[in-house]
XYZ file of C-alpha atoms in Angstrom:
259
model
C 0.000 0.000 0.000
C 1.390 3.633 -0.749
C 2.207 5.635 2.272
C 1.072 9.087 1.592
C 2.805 12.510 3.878
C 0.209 14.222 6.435
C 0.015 17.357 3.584
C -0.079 20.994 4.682
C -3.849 20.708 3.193
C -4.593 17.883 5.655
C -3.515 20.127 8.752
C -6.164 22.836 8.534
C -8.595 19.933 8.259
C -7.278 18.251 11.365
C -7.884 21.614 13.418
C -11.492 21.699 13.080
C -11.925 18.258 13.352
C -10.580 18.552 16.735
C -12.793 21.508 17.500
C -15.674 20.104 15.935
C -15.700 16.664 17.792
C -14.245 17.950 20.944
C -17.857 18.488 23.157
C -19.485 15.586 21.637
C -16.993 12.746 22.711
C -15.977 14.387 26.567
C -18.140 11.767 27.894
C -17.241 8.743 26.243
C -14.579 6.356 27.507
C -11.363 7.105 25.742
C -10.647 4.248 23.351
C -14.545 5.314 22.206
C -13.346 9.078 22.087
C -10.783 7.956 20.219
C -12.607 6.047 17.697
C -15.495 9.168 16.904
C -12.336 11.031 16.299
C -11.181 8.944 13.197
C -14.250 7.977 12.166
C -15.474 11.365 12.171
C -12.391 12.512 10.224
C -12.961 9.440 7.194
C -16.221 10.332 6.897
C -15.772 14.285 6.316
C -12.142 13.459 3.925
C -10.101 14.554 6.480
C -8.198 11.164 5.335
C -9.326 10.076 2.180
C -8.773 6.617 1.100
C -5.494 5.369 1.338
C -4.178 8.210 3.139
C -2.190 7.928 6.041
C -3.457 8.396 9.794
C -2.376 9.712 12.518
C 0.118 7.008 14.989
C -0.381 5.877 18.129
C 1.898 7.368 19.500
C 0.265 10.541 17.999
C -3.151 9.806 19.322
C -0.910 8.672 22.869
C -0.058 12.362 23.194
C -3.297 13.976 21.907
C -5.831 11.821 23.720
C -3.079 11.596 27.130
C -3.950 7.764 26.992
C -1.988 4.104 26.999
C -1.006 2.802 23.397
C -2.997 -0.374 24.620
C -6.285 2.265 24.595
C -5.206 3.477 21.129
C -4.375 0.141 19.943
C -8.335 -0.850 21.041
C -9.519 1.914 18.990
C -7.745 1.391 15.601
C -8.117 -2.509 16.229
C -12.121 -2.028 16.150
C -11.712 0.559 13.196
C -10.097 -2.350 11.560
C -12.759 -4.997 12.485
C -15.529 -2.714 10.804
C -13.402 -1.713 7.719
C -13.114 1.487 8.028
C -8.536 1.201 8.214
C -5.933 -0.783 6.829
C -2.893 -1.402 8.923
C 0.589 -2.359 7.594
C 3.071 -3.561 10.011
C 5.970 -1.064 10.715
C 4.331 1.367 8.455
C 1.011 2.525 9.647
C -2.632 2.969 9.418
C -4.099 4.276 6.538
C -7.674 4.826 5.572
C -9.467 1.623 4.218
C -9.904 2.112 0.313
C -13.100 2.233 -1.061
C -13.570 -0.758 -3.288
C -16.721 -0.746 -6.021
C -20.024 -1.429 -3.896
C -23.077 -3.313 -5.140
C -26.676 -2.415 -4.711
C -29.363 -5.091 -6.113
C -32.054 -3.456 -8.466
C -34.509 -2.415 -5.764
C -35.365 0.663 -3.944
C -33.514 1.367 -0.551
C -32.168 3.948 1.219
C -28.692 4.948 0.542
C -28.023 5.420 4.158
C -29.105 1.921 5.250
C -26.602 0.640 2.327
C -23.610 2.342 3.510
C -23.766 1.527 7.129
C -25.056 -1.948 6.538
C -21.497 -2.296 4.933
C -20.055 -1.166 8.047
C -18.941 2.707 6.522
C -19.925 6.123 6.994
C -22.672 7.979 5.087
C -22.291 11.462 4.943
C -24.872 13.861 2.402
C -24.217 17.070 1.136
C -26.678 19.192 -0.082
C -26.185 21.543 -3.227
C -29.642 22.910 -4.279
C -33.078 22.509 -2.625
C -36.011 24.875 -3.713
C -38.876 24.977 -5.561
C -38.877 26.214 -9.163
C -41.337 25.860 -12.332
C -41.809 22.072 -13.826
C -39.836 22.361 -17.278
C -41.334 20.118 -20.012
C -39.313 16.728 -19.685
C -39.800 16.993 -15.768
C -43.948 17.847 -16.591
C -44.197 14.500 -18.246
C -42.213 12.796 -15.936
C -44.312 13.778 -13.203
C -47.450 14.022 -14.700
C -47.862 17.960 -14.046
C -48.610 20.872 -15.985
C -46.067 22.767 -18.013
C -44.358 25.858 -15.248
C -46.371 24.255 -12.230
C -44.076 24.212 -9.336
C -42.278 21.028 -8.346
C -39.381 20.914 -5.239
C -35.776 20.144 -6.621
C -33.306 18.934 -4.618
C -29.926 17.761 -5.148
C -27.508 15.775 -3.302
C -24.302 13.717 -2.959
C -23.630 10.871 -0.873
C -20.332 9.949 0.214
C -18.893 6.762 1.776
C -15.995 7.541 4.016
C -15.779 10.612 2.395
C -15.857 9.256 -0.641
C -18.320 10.335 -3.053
C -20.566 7.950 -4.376
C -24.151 9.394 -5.741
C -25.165 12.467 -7.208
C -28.647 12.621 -6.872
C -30.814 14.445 -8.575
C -34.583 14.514 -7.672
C -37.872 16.027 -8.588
C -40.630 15.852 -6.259
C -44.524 16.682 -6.501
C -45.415 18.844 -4.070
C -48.811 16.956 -3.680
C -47.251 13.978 -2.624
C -44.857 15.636 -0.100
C -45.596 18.907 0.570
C -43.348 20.178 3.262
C -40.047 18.086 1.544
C -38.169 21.301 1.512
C -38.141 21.876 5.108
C -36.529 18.650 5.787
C -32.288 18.630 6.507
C -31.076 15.969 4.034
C -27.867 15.821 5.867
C -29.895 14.278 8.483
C -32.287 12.045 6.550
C -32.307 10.971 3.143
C -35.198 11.762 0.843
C -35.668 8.257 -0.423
C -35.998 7.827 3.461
C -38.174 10.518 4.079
C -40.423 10.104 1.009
C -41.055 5.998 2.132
C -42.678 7.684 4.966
C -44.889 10.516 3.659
C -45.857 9.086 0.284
C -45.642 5.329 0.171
C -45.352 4.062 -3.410
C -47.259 1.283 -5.647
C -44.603 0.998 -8.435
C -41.255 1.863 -9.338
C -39.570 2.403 -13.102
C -36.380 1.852 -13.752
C -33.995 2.733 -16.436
C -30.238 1.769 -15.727
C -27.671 3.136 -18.508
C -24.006 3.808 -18.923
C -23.099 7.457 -19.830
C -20.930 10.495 -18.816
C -21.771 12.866 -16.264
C -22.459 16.201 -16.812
C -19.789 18.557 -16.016
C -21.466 19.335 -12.645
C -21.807 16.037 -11.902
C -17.846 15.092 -12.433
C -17.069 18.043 -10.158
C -19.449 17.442 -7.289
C -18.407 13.533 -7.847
C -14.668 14.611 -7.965
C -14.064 12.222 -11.069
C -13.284 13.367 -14.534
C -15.782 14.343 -17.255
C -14.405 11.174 -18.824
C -14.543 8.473 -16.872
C -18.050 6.420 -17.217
C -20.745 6.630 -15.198
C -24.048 4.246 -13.952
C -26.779 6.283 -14.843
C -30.348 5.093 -12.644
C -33.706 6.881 -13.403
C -36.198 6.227 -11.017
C -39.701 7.313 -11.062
C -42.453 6.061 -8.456
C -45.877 6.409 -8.376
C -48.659 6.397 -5.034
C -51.739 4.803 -7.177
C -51.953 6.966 -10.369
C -50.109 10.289 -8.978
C -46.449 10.280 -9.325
C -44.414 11.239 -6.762
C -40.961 11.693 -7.797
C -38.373 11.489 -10.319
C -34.380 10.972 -9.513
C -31.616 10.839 -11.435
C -28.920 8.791 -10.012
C -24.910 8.825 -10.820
C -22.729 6.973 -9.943
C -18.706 6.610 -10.711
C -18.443 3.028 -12.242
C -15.450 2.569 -11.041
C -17.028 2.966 -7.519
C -20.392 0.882 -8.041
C -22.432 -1.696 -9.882
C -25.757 -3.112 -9.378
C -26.684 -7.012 -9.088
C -29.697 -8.502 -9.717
C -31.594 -11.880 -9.122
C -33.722 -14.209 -11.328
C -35.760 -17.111 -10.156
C -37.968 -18.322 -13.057
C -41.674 -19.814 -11.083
């Protein structure tokens, strides 16, 4: 594995990781402390995959514990995947090998941590604005009605994994923009307020869009799995989302039992 230098951009990182985790972990036992502090730092970038982490002896001095406390800490990181360690070298952030997600609808949230990693969202846009033509049909509105737009990216261990796109009837769901994403997803939110009756799929390889690369951090180049989803409560569609993903970071497996 590649050791990577703790960069000069890493170190203004560190700082307000330590500021910004400081009151929530007082009163946890250390080697816990010590564990919110990493994982807290994976799932914001702080160390990106691959990247080296701080030593025990490191954490020894910041955390004024034993190595044996430390050593619980990055041992239980390891269990869970979240770090790598190489013997006489280091720890380094676990990399983030291509996921899998079977052809249903679940929660992005529930699918990271089920695999033991962090979910983190970010949220770019969120408003409501004037249905254009394509998003009309998709949703089964008039032309310039309003609809609520949100978009989103979901990272594992800081990692970015989904761009999501999504249009959302404000029928179905009427106070969606007054919900934090970065708390709950909207798949997760809209399972609640607006159960659906059927789902349609379209699953294609393409490029992203040059917003899309940047908020993915991947070139305009490299392929992408493309999802469109659009569900439906009885005859009143609810929402429509784009989905992108890196392929190099996902695929998507499916089952077939003939009767």
């Amino acid at each position: 594995m590649p050791v990577f230098s703790q960069s000069s951009t890493i170190k203004p990182k560190r700082a307000q990781l330590d500021r910004s985790v400081a009151g929530a972990i007082s009163a946890q036992a250390p080697f816990e402390r010590i564990k919110h502090y990493l994982k807290s730092g994976l799932a914001t970038g702080v160390w990106p995959p691959g990247a080296l982490m701080p030593s025990e002896s490191e954490l020894v001095a910041q955390f004024s514990v034993s190595r044996m406390t430390v050593g619980r800490a990055i041992r239980e990181l390891q269990q869970e995947g979240l770090v790598e360690r190489t013997q006489g070298v280091g720890t380094f952030a676990a990399e983030l090998h291509r996921v899998s997600s079977s052809l249903t609808i679940r929660d992005i949230h529930e699918e990271i941590v089920g695999r033991g990693h962090v979910h983190r969202a970010t949220v770019h846009l969120k408003r409501a604005e004037r249905a254009s033509a394509s998003i009309a049909k998709r949703l089964d509105v008039k032309l310039n009605s309003v609809v609520f737009h949100t978009l989103l990216v979901h990272h594992e261990n800081g990692v970015p994994l989904q761009c999501e796109d999504r249009f959302v009837n404000p029928i179905c769901a009427p106070d969606y923009l007054s919900v934090d994403f970065t708390e709950v997803t909207p798949t997760h939110y809209l399972f609640q307020v607006a159960p659906l009756i059927e789902a349609q799929f379209s699953v294609e390889a393409g490029l992203p869009s040059s917003r899309e690369a940047k908020l993915l951090q991947m070139s305009a180049a490299e392929p992408c799995l493309i999802v469109s989803r659009r569900t439906v409560n009885r005859d009143t569609p609810i929402t429509f989302a784009r989905l992108v993903h890196p392929a190099s970071r996902y695929q998507i497996d499916s089952v077939f039992k003939p009767y």
